Short mmCIF file of C-alpha atoms and ligand atoms in Angstrom, two decimals:
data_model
loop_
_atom_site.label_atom_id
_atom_site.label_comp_id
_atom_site.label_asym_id
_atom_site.label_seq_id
_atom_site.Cartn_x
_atom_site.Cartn_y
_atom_site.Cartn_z
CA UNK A 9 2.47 -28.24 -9.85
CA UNK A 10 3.49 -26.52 -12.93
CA UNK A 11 1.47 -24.31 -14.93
CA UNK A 12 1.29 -22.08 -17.67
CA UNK A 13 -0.52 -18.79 -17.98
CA UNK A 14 -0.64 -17.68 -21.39
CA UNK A 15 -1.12 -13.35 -21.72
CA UNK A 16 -2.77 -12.12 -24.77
CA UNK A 17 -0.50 -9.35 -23.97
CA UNK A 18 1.99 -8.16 -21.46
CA UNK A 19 3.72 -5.63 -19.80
CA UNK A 20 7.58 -6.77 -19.43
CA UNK A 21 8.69 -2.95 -18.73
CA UNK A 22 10.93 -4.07 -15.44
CA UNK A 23 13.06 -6.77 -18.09
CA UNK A 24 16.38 -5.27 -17.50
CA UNK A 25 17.51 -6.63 -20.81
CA UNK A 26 14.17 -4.83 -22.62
CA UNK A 27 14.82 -1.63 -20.69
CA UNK A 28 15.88 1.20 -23.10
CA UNK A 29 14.87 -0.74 -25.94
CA UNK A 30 12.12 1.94 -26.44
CA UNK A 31 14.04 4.54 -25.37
CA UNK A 32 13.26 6.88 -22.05
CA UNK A 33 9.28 5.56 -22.88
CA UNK A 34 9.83 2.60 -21.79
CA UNK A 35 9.28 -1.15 -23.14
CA UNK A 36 6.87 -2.01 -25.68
CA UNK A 37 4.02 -4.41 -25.10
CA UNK A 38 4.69 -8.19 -26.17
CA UNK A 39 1.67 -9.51 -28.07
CA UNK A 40 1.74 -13.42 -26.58
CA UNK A 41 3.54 -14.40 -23.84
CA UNK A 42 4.14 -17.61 -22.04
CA UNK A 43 4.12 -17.04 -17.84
CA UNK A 44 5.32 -20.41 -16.51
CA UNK A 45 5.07 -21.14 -12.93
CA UNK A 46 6.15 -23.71 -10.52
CA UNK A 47 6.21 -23.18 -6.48
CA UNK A 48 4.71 -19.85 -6.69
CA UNK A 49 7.57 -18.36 -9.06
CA UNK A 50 7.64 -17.87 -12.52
CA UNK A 51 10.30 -20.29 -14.25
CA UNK A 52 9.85 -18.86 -17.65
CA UNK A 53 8.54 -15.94 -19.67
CA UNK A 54 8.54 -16.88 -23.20
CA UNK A 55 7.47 -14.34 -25.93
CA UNK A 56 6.08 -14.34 -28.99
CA UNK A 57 3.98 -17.44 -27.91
CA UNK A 58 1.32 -15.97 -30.59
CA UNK A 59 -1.14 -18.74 -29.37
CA UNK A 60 -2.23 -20.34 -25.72
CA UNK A 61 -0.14 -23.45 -25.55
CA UNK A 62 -1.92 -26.74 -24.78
CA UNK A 63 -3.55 -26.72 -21.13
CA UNK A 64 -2.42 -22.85 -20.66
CA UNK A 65 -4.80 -20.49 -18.68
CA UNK A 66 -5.43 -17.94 -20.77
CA UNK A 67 -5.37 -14.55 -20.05
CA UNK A 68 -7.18 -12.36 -21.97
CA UNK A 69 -6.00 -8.72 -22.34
CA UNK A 70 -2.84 -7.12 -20.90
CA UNK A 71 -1.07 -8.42 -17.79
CA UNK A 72 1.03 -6.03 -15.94
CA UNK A 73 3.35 -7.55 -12.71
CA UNK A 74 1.16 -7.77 -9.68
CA UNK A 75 -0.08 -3.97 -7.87
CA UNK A 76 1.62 -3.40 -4.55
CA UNK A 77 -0.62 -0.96 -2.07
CA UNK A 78 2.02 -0.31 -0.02
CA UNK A 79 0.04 2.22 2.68
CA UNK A 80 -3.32 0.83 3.83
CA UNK A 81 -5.73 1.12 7.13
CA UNK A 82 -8.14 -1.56 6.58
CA UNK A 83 -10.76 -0.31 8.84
CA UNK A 84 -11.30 3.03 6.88
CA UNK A 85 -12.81 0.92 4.49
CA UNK A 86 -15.52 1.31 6.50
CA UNK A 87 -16.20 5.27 6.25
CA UNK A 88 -15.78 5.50 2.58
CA UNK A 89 -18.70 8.22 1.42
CA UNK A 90 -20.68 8.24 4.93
CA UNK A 91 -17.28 10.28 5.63
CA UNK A 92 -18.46 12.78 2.38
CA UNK A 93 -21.04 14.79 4.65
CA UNK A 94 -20.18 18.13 5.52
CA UNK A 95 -16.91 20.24 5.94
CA UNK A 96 -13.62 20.46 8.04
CA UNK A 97 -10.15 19.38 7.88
CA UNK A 98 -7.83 16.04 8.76
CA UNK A 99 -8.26 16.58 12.36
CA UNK A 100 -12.35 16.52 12.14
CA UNK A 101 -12.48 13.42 9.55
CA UNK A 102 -10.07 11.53 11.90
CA UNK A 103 -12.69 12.26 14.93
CA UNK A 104 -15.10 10.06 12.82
CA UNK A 105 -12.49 7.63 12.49
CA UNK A 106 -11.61 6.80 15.65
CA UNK A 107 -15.48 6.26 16.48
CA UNK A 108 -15.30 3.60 13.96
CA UNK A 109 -12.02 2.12 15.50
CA UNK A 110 -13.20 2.04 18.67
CA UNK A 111 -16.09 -0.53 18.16
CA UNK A 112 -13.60 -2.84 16.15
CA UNK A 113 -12.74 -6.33 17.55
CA UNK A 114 -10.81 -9.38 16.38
CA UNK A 115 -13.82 -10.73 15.07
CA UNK A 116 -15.17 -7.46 13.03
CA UNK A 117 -11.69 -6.90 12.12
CA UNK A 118 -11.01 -10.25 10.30
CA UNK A 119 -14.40 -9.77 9.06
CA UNK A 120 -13.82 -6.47 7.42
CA UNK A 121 -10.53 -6.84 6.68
CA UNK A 122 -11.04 -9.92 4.51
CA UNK A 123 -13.38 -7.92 2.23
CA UNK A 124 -11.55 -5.22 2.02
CA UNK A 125 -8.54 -7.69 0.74
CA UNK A 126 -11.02 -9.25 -1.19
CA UNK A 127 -11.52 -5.86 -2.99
CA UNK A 128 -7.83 -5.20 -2.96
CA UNK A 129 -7.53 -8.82 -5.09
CA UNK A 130 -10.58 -7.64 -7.90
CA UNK A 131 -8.35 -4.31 -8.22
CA UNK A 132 -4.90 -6.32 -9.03
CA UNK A 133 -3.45 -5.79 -6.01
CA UNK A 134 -1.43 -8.89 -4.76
CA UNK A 135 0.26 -7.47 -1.78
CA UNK A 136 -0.49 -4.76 0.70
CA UNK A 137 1.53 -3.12 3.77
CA UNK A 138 -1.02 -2.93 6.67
CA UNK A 139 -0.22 0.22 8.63
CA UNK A 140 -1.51 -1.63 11.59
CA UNK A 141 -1.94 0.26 15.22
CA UNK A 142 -5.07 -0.67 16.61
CA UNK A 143 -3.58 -3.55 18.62
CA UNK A 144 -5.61 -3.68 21.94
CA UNK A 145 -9.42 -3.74 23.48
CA UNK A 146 -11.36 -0.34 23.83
CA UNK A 147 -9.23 1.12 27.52
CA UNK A 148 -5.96 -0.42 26.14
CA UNK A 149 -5.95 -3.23 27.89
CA UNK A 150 -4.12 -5.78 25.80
CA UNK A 151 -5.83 -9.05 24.56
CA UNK A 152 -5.17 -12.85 25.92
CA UNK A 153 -3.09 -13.21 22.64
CA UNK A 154 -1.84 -9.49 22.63
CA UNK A 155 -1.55 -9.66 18.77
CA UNK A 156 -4.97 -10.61 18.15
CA UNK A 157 -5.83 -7.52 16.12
CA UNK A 158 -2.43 -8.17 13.65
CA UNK A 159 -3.43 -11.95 13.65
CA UNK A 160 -7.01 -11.06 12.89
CA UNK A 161 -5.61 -8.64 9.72
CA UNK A 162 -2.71 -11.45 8.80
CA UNK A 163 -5.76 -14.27 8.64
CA UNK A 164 -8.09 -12.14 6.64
CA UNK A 165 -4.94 -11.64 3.62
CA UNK A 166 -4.92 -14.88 3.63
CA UNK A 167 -8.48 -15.72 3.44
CA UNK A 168 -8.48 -13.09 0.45
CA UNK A 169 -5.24 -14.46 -1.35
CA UNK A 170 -3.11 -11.69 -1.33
CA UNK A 171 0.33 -11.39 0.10
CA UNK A 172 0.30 -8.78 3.43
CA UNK A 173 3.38 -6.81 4.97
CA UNK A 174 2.15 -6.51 8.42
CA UNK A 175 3.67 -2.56 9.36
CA UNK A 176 3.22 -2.90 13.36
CA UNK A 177 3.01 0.21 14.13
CA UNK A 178 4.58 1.71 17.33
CA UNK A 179 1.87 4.48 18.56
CA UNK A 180 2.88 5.71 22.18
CA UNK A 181 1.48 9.07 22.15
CA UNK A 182 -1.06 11.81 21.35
CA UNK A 183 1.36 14.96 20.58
CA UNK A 184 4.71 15.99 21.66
CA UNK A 185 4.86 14.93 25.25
CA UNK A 186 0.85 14.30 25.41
CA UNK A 187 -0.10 11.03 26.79
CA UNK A 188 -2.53 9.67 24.17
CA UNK A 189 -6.20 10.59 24.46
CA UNK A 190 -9.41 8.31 25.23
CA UNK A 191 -9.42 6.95 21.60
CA UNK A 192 -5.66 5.95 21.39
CA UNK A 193 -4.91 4.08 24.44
CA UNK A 194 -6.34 1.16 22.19
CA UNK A 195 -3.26 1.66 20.33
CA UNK A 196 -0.29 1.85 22.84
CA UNK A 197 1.90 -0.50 24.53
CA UNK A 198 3.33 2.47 26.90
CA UNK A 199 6.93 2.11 25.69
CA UNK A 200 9.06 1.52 22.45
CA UNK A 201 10.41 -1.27 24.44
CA UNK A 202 7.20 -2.86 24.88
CA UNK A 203 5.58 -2.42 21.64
CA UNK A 204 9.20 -4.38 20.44
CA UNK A 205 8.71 -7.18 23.09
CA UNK A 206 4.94 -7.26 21.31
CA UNK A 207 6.23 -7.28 18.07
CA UNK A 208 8.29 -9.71 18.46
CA UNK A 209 5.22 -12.56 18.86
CA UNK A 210 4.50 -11.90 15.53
CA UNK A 211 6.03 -14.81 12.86
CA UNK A 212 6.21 -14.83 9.15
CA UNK A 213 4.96 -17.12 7.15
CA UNK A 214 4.13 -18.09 3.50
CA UNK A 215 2.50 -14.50 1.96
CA UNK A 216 3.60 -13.03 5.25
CA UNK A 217 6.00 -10.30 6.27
CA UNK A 218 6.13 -8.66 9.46
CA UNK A 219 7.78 -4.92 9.35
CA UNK A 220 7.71 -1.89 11.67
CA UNK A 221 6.00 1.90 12.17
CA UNK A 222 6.66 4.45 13.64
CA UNK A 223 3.03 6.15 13.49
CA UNK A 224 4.38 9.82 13.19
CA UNK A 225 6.87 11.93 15.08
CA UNK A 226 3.67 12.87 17.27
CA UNK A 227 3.11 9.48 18.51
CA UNK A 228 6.44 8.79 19.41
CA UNK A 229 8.44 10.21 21.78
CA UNK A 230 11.88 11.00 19.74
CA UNK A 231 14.11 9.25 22.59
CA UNK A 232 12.28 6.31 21.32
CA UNK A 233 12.43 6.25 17.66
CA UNK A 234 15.75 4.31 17.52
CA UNK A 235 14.18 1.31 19.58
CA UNK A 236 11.81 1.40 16.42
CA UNK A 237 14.54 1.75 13.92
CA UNK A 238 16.95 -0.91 15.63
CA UNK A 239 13.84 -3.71 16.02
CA UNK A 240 13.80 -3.21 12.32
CA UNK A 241 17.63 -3.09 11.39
CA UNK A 242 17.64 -6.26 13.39
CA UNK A 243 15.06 -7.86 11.38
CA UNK A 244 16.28 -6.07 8.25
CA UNK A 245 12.42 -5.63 8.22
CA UNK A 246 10.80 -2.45 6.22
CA UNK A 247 9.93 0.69 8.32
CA UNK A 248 7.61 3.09 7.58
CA UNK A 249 6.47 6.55 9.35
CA UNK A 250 3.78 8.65 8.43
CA UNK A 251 5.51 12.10 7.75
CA UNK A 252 4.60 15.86 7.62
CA UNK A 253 1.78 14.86 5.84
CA UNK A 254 0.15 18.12 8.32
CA UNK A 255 1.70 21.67 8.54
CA UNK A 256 0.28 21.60 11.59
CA UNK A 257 2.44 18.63 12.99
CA UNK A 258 5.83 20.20 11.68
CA UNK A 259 4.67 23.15 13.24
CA UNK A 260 4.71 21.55 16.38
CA UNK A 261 7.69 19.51 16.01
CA UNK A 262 9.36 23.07 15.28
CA UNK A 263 8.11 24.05 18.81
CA UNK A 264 8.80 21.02 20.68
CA UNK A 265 12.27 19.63 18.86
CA UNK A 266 13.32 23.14 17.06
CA UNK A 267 13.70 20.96 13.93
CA UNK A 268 11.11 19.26 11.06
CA UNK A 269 10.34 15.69 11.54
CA UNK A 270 12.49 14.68 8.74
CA UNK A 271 15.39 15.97 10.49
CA UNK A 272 14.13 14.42 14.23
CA UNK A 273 13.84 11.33 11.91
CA UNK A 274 17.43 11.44 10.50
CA UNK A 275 19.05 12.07 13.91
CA UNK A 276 17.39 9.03 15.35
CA UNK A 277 18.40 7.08 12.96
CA UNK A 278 15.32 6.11 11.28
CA UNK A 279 16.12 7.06 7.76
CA UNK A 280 17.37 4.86 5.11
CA UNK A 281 17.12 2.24 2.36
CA UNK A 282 14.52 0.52 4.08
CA UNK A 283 12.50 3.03 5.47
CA UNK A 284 9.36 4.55 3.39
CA UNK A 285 7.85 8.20 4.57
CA UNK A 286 4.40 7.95 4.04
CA UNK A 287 2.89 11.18 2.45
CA UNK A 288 6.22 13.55 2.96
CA UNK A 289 3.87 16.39 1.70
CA UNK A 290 5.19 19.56 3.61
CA UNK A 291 8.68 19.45 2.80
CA UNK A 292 11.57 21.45 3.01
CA UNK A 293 14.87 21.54 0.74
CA UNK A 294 16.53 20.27 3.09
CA UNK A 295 13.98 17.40 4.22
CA UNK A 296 13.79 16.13 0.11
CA UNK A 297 17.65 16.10 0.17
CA UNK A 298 17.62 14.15 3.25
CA UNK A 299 15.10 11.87 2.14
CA UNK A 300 16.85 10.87 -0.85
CA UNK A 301 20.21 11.40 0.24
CA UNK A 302 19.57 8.35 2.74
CA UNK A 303 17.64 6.61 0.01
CA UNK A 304 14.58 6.86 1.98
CA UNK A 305 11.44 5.81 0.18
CA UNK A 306 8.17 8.16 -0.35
CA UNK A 307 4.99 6.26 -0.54
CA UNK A 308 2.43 8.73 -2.49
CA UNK A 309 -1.69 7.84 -1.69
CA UNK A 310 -2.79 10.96 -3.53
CA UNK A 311 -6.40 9.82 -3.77
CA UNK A 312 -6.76 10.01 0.42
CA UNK A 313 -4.32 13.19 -0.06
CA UNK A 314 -7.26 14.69 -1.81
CA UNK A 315 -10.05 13.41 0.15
CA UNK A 316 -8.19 14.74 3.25
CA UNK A 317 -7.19 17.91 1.98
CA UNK A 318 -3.82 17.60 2.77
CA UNK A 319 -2.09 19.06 -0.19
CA UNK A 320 0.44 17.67 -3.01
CA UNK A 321 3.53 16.54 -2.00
CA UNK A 322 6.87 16.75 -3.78
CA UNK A 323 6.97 13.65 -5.35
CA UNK A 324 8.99 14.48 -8.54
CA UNK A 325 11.70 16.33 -6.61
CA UNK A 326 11.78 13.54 -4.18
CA UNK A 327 12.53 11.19 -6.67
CA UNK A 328 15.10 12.90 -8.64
CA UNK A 329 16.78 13.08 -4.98
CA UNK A 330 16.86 9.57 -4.65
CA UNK A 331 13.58 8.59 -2.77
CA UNK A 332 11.99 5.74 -4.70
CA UNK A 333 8.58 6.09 -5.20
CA UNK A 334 5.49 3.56 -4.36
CA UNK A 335 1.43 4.25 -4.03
CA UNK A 336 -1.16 3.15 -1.52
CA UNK A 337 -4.74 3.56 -1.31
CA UNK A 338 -4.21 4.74 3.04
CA UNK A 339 -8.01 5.41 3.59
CA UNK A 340 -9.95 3.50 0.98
CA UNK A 341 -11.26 6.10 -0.31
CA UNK A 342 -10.88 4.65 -3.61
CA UNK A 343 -9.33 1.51 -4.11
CA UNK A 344 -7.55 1.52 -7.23
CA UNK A 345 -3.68 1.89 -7.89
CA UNK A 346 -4.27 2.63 -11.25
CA UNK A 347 -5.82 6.04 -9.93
CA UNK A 348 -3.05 6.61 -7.39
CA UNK A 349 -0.53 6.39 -10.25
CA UNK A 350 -1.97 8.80 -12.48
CA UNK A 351 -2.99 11.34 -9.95
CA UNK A 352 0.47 11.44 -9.15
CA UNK A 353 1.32 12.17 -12.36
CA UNK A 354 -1.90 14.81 -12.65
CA UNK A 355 -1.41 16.53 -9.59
CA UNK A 356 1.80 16.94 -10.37
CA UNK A 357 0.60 18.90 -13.97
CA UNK A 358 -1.61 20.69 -11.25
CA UNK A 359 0.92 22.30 -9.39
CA UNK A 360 3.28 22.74 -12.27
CA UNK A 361 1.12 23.69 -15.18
CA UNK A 362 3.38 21.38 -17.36
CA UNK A 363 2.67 17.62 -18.33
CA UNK A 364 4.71 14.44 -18.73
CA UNK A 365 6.49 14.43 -15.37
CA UNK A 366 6.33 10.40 -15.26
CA UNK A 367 5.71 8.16 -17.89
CA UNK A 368 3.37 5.47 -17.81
CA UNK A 369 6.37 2.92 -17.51
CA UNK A 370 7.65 4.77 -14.23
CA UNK A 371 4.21 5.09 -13.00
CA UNK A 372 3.61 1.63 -13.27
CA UNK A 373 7.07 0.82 -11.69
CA UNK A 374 5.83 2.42 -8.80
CA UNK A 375 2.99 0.72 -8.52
CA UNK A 376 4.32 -2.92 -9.21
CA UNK A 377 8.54 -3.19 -8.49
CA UNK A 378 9.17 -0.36 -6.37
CA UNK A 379 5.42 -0.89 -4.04
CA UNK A 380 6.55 -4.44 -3.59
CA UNK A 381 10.48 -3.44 -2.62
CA UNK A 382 9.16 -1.03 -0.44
CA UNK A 383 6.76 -3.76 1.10
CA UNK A 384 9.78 -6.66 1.79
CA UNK A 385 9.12 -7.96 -1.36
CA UNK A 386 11.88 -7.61 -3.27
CA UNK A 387 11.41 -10.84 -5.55
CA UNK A 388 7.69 -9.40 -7.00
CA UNK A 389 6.41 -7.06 -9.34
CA UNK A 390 8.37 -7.99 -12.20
CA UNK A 391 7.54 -10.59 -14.99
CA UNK A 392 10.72 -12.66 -15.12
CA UNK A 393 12.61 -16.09 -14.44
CA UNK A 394 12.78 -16.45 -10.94
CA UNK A 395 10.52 -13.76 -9.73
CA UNK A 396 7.00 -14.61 -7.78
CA UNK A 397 4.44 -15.35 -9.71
CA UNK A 398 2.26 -12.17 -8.72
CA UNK A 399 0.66 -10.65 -11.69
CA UNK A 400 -2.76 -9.01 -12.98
CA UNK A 401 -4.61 -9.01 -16.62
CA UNK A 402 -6.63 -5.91 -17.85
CA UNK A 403 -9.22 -6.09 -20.15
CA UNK A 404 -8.90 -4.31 -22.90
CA UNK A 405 -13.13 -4.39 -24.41
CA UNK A 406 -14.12 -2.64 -21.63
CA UNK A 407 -15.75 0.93 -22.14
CA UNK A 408 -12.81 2.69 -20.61
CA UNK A 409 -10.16 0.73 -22.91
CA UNK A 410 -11.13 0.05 -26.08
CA UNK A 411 -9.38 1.48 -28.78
CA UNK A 412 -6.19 1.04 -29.96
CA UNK A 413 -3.29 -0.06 -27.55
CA UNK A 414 -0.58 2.38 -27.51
CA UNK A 415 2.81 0.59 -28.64
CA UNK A 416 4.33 1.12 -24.82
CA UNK A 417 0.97 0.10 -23.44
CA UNK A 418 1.84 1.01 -20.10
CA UNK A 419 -0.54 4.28 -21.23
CA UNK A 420 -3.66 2.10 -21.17
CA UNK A 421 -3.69 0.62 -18.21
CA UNK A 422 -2.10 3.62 -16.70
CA UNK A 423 -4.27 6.57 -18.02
CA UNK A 424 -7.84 4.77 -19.43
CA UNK A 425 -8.06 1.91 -17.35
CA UNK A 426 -9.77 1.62 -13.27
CA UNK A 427 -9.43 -0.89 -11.10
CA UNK A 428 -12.79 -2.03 -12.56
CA UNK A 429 -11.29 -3.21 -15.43
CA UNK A 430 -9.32 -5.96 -13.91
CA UNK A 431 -10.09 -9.42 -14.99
CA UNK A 432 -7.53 -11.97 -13.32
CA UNK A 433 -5.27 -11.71 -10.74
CA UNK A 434 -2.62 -14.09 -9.89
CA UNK A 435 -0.97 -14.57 -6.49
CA UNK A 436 2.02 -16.59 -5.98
CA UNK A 437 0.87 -18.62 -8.75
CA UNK A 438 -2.90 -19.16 -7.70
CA UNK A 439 -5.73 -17.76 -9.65
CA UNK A 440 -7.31 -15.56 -7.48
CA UNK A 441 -9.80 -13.70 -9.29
CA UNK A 442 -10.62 -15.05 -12.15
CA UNK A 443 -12.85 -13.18 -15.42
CA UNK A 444 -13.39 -10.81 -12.81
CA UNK A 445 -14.67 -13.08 -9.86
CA UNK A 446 -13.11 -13.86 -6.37
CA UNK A 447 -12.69 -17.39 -6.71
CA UNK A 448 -12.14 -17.85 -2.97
CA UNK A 449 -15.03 -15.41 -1.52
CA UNK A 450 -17.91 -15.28 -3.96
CA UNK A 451 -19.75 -12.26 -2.68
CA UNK A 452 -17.36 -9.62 -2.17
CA UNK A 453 -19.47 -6.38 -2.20
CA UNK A 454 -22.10 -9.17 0.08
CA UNK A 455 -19.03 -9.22 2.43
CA UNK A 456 -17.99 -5.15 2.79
CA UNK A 457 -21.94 -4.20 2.93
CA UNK A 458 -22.75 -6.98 6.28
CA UNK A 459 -19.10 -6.18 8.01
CA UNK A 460 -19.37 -1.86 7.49
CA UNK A 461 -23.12 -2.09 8.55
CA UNK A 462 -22.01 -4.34 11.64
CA UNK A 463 -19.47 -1.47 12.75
CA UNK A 464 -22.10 1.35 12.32
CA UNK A 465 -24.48 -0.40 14.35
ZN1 ZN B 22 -1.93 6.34 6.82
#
């Protein structure tokens, strides 16, 4: 049915015809505009609509295209500050993590993973890429439906109204020629070939994309990668790989390939338009110039980069390469993309001691156009004629963002505003949070507090 959404103000900075109108800031902020929407797309945007229209759903503050968190693991959701005690390093947080993953079923799962979405929905996020691998019962042996797990994650999206790319992740080993350990036999299917065969169940649907991992170059054996990277060429499916993201893990692809894992990637043919590195932290020259050469993306989650002490990757150089850039919140740690895409920007002023290395605009971008491209999505993330009607409203009376809004506005909701400042969220045309309520699960914060406390027992 046709409707109109009516924005007190919005954020039209992916308009190719606005582009440049500002100059290299980006697009100015249109004070009343008209969203129409029939089947799920927007048909319209009409501006300087200075008042709702008759029937309109108004939107009160400024609506930005829909957030894309294009690297998530639902289930750390559930060690999110119990995780805060004490010291170590990656390896000794992901020990607590896998004795969270290994009391996970299809049931907790959905459970969990619904609330987590649910969150993901009050923060403006309207599509996420589930870096899914832990696909069978405790032991590894497989379910009666062996994509139970992905099903369970796929339903739960759903249930919270937000669009999923499910990223089935290939995961066939613990190290370079190590079988995997106790923890991760719940996540292989033995071979490339069978994890393909596996993935292969899995069917799209309306909000639903299925793409491919490769969990790291430690988890698959290299003379396997290009089963990975030809299950997704077929498909012309997204693929992404978590990469160098630990010194220690080049270091041992040095030892065991006598190359970096960008390179091991690029010679087994699992770079390329399509393909997303998650993290690329520990880089080389030559690794960035691959990476953009072959138009590989780089997904940035500098909030669990911090929490996980893993250090700041080259994003900037990355993207003046050619790598286009997109966020995701990996460990819930936070869940906010409005904090992903300014600490890229401020770690960036970190390591450089300069500022302005994005502005808001391309910080945004990468949140909303670029997330969703690197997600399948193509056709979201921008507020025109023909895209899907994804989009998100932040208030702009809140504590954090009153004051005046800058003419670009982009700088509000990219530098004062938190994810706690999001009021509405629309998801291919459906209103699914609404004045700052989930309109299809009422108790969110009900929801995360009874599924964690079921998984810790
Ligand atoms: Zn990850």
């Amino acid at each position: 049915m046709p409707l109109t959404y009516w924005a007190e103000h919005a954020w039209l900075g992916t308009l190719p015809q606005t582009l440049g109108s500002a100059g290299a800031g980006g697009t100015p902020v249109e004070p009343g505009v008209a969203l129409d929407v029939s089947d799920g797309r927007i048909t319209a945007v009409r501006t300087g609509v200075l008042t709702p229209p008759r029937g309109a759903v108004t939107l009160r503050g400024l609506t930005l295209p829909g957030l894309a968190n294009a690297h998530s693991h639902a289930f750390h959701r559930a060690l999110r500050s119990t995780v805060q005690v004490g010291s170590g390093t990656f390896w000794t947080w992901r020990e607590v993590m896998y004795q969270v993953a290994s009391r996970l079923t299809p049931d907790s799962y959905f459970a969990l993973a619904r609330a987590v979405y649910a969150e993901m929905a009050l923060a403006g996020i309207t599509a996420v890429g589930e870096f899914h691998y832990l696909h069978h019962a405790p032991g590894g042996t497989p379910y009666a439906d062996p994509n139970a797990m992905g099903e369970a994650l796929i339903a739960a999206a759903g249930e919270a109204g937000i669009r999923i790319t499910l990223l089935d992740t290939a995961y066939l080993s613990s190290g370079f020629g190590e079988p995997p350990n106790e923890h991760q036999r719940r996540f292989s299917d033995g071979t490339a070939e069978a994890w393909a065969e596996r993935a292969s169940l899995l069917k799209e649907r309306e909000g639903v994309r299925v793409g491919a991992a490769v969990h790291s170059v430690r988890a698959v054996p290299a003379e396997q990668l290009s089963t990975v990277a030809q299950w997704a060429t077929g498909r012309q499916a997204p693929l992404h790989v978590h990469l160098s993201e630990q010194t220690a893990e080049n270091d041992a692809c040095l030892a065991a390939h006598g190359c970096t894992p960008t390179r091991l990637l690029a010679d087994h043919g699992v770079l390329g338009p399509r393909t997303t590195g998650v993290h690329n932290t520990h880089l080389t020259d030559e690794d960035i110039a691959l990476l953009g050469g072959t138009g590989t993306g780089t997904c940035m989650c500098p909030t669990t980069e911090r929490d996980l002490a893993d250090g700041i990757g080259p994003a900037a150089a990355l993207q003046r390469a050619g790598s286009p850039l997109s966020l995701g919140s990996d460990s819930h740690a936070v869940i906010d993309l409005l904090e992903e895409a300014r600490a890229m920007e401020l770690d960036e002023r970190l390591r450089s001691r300069t500022r302005g290395h994005w502005t808001a605009a391309a910080l945004l971008r990468a949140a909303t156009a670029d997330g969703h491209a690197a997600l399948g999505w193509p056709g979201a993330g921008r507020l025109e004629a023909g895209a899907l009607a994804d989009f998100t409203t932040i208030a702009l009376d809140t504590v954090r963002t009153a004051g005046p809004l800058p003419r670009l506005g982009a700088e509000t909701a990219v530098f004062a505003a938190s994810a706690a400042d999001v009021r509405h969220t629309v998801v291919g045309g459906r209103h699914v949070v609404r004045d700052a309520a989930h309109s299809l699960i009422p108790d969110v914060p009900r929801a995360l507090a009874e599924s964690i406390a079921a998984l810790h027992g």
